[in-house]
Short mmCIF file of C-alpha atoms in Angstrom, two decimals:
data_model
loop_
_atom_site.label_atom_id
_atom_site.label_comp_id
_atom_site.label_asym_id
_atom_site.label_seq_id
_atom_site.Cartn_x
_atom_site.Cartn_y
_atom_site.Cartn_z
CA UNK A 1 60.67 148.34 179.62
CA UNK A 2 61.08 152.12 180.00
CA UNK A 3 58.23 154.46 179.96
CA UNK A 4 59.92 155.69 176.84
CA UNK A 5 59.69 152.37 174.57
CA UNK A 6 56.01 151.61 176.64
CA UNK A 7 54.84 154.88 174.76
CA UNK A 8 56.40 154.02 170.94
CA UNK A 9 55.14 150.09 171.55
CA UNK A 10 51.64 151.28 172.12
CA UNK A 11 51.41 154.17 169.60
CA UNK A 12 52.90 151.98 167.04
CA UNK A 13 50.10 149.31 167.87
CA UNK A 14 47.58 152.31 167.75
CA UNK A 15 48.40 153.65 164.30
CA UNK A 16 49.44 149.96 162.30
CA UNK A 17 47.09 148.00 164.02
CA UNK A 18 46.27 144.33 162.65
CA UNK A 19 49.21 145.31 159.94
CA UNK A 20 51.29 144.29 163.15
CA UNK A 21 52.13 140.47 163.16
CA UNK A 22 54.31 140.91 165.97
CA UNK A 23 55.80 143.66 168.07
CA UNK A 24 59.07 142.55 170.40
CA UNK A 25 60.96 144.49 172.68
CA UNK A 26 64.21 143.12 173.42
CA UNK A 27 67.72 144.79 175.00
CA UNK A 28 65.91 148.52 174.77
CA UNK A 29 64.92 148.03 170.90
CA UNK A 30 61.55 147.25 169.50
CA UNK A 31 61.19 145.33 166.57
CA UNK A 32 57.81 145.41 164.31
CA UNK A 33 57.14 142.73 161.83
CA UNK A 34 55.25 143.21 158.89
CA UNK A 35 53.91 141.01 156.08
CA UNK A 36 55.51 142.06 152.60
CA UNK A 37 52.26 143.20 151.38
CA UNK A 38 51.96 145.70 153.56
CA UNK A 39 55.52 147.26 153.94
CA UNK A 40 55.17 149.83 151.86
CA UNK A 41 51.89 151.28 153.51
CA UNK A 42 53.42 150.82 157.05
CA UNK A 43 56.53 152.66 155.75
CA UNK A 44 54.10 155.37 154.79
CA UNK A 45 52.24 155.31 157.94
CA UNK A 46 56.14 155.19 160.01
CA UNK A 47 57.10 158.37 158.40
CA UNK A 48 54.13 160.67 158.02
CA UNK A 49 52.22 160.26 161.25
CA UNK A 50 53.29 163.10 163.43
CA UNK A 51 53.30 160.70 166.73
CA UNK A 52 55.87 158.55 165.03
CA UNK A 53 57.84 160.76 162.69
CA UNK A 54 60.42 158.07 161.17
CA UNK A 55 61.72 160.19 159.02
CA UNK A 56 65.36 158.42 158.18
CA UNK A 57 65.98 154.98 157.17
CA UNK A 58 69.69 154.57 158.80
CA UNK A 59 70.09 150.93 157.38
CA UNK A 60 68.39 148.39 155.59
CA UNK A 61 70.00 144.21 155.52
CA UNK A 62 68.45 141.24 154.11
CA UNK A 63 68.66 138.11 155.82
CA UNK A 64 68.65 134.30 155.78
CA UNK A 65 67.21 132.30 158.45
CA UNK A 66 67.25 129.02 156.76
CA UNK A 67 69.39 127.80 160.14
CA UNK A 68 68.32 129.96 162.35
CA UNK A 69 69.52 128.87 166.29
CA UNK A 70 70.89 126.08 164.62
CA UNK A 71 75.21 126.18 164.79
CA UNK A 72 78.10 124.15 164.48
CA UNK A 73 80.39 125.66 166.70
CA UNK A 74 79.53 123.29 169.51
CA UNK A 75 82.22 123.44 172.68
CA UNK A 76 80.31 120.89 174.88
CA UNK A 77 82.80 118.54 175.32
CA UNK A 78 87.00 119.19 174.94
CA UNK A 79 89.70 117.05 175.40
CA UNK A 80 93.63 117.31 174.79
CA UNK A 81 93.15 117.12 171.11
CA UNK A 82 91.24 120.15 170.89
CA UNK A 83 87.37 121.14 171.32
CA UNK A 84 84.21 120.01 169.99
CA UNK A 85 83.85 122.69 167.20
CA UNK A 86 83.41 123.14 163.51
CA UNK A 87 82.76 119.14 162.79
CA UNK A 88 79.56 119.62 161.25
CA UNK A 89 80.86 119.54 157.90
CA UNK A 90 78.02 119.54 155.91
CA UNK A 91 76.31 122.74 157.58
CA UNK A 92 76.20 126.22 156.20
CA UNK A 93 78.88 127.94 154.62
CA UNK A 94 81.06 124.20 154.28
CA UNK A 95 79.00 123.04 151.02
CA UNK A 96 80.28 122.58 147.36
CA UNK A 97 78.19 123.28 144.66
CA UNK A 98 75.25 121.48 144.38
CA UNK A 99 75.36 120.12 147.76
CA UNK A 100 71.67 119.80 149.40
CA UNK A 101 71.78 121.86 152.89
CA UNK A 102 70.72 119.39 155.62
CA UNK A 103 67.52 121.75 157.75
CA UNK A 104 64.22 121.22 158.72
CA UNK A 105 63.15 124.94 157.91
CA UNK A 106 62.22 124.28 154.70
CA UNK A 107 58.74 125.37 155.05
CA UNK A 108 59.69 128.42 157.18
CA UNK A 109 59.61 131.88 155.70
CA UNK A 110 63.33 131.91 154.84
CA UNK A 111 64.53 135.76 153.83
CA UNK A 112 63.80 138.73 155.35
CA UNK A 113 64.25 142.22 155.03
CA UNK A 114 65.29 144.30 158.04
CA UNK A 115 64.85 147.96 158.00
CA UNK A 116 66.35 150.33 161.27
CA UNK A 117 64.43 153.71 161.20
CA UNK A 118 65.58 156.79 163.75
CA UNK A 119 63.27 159.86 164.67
CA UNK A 120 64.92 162.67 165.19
CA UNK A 121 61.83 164.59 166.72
CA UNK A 122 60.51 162.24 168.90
CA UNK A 123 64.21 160.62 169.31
CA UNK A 124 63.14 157.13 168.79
CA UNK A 125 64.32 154.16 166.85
CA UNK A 126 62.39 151.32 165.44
CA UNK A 127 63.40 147.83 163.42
CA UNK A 128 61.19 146.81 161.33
CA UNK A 129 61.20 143.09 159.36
CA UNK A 130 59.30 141.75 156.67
CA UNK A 131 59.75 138.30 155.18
CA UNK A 132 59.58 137.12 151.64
CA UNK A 133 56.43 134.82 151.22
CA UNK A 134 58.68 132.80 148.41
CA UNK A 135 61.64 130.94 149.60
CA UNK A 136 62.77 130.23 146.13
CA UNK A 137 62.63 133.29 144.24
CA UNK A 138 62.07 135.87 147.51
CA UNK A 139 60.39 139.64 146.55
CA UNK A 140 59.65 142.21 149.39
CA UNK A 141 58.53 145.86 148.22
CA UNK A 142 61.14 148.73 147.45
CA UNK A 143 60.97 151.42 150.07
CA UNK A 144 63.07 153.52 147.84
CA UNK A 145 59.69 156.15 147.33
CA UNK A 146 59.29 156.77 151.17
CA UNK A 147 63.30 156.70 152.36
CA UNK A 148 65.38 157.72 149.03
CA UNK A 149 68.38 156.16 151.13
CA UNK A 150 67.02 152.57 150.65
CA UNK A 151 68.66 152.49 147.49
CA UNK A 152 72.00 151.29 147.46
CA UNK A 153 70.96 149.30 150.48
CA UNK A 154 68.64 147.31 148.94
CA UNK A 155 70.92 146.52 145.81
CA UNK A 156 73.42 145.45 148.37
CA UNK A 157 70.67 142.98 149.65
CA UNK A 158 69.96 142.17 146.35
CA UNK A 159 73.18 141.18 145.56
CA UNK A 160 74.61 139.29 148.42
CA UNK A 161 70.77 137.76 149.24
CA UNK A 162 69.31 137.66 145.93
CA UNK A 163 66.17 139.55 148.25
CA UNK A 164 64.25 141.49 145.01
CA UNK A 165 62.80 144.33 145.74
CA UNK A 166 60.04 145.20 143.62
CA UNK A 167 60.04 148.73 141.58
CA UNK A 168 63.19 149.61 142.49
CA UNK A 169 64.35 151.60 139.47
CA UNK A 170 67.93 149.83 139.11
CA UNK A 171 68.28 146.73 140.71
CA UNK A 172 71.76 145.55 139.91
CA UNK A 173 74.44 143.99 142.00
CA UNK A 174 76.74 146.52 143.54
CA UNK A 175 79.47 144.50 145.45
CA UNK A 176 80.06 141.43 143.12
CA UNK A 177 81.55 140.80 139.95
CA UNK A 178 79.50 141.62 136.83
CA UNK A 179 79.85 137.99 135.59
CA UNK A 180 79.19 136.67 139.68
CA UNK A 181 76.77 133.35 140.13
CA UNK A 182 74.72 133.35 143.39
CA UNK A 183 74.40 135.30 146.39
CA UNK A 184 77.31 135.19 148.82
CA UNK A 185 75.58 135.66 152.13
CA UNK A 186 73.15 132.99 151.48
CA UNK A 187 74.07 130.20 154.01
CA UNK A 188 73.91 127.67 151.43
CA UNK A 189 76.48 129.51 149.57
CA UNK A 190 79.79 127.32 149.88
CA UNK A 191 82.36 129.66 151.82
CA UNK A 192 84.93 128.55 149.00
CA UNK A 193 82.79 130.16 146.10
CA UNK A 194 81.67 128.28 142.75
CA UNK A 195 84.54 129.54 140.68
CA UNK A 196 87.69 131.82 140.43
CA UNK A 197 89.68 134.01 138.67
CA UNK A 198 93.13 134.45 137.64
CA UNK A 199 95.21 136.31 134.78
CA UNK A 200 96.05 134.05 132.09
CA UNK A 201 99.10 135.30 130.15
CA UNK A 202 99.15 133.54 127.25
CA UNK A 203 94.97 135.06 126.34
CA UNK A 204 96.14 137.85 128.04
CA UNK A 205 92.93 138.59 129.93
CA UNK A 206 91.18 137.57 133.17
CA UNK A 207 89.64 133.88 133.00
CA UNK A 208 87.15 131.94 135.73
CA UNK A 209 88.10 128.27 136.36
CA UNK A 210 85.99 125.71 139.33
CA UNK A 211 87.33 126.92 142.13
CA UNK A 212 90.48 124.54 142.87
CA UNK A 213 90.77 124.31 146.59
CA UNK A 214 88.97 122.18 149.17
CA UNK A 215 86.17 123.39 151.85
CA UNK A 216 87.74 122.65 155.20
CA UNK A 217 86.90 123.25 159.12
CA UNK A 218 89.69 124.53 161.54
CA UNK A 219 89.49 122.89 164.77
CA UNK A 220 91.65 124.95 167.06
CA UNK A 221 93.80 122.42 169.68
CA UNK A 222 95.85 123.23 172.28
CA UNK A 223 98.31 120.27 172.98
CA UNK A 224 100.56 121.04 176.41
CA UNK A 225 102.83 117.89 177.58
CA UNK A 226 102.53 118.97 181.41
CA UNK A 227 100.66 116.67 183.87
CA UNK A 228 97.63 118.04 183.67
CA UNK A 229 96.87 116.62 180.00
CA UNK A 230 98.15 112.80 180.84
CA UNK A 231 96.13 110.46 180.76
CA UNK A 232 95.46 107.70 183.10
CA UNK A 233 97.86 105.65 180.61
CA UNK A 234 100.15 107.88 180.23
CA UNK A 235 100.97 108.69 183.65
CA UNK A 236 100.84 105.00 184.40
CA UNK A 237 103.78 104.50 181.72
CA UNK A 238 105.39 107.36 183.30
CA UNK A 239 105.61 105.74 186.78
CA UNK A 240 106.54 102.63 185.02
CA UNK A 241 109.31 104.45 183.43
CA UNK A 242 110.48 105.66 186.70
CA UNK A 243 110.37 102.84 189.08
CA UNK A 244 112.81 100.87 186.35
#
């Protein structure tokens, strides 16, 4: 760690205190976490104090860690049919509606939001996380009063995590359809969506339907027919072939 980051790490554990859960440094980036009842008064504390000076929130995300480290794109084993990947289908993103997601981190804190600050004064950066204590219906503080720029960032989160940030003075979805159902970026969200859309010409309008096609998982294969993807079979009917 750089004398640099040493400094921030233990002036941020000066000022915040026990309001730190956890501080990580990681790849030259330090990342605070914060429970959601105190966000807003770290925030404060992140901006005004003259040794930290966070004065612009550059990006704010939400997050779902419901598999967290957990992945189907497994490339342990390959053959001549193609590689070990995508055959988990009943992991995120390859649902249908109303399919149960199989994971074990059902009693883990599940969405998060992720803040990046920058100081321009003290030319420091800083991430800072906070989880929602409710899995099912997840609410972290607005930080809209200390960075005015959290706004359309936390809509965005709103909409694509269904993350609600509380007083935020107009909460609405911002990406999606007016008429959308869910939260896209939710990893129990199936990637083929709940419904579509198409022009109807004979109501002359736009109409949703169940969305028609099929969830499926592309295994990419390489098949070559050169000797070095025979097998022991093969090349024994090969030398068959050629001694008759």
């Amino acid at each position: 760690m750089s004398n640099k980051l040493q400094n921030l790490s233990e002036k941020l554990q000066e000022v915040l205190s026990s309001k730190i859960q956890t501080i990580v440094t990681d790849c030259n980036e330090i990342t605070i976490e914060v429970a959601a009842d105190d966000l807003v008064s770290v925030a404060t504390s992140l901006r005004d104090h003259d040794d930290l000076a966070f004065e612009q929130l550059i990006d704010l995300c939400g997050v779902d860690y419901i598999a967290y480290g957990k992945t189907e794109w497994s490339t342990d084993s390959s053959s001549n049919t193609g590689f070990s990947r995508g055959v988990e289908g009943g992991d995120t993103g390859r649902l249908r509606f109303g399919d149960e997601l199989n994971t074990d981190a059902n009693d883990k804190p599940r969405f998060a939001s992720v803040i990046h600050l920058i100081s321009y004064k003290h030319n420091h950066r800083l991430r800072l996380r906070s989880f929602a204590k409710d899995n099912e219906f997840p609410v972290v503080p607005s930080v809209i009063e200390i960075w005015n720029s959290a706004n359309w960032y936390e809509r965005e989160s709103f909409d694509l995590f269904g993350i609600v940030y509380e007083n935020h003075p107009d909460l609405r979805r911002i990406l999606t359809d007016y008429g959308f159902v869910g939260h896209p970026f939710r990893k129990d969200f199936p990637l083929i969506g709940n419904v579509e859309m198409r022009y109807d010409p004979e109501q002359e309008r736009v109409i949703y339907e169940s969305v028609s096609i099929e969830p499926r998982v592309l295994v990419p294969r390489v098949i070559r027919d050169d000797n070095r993807y025979l097998s022991a079979e093969d090349e024994q009917n090969q030398e068959g072939a050629a001694d008759a």
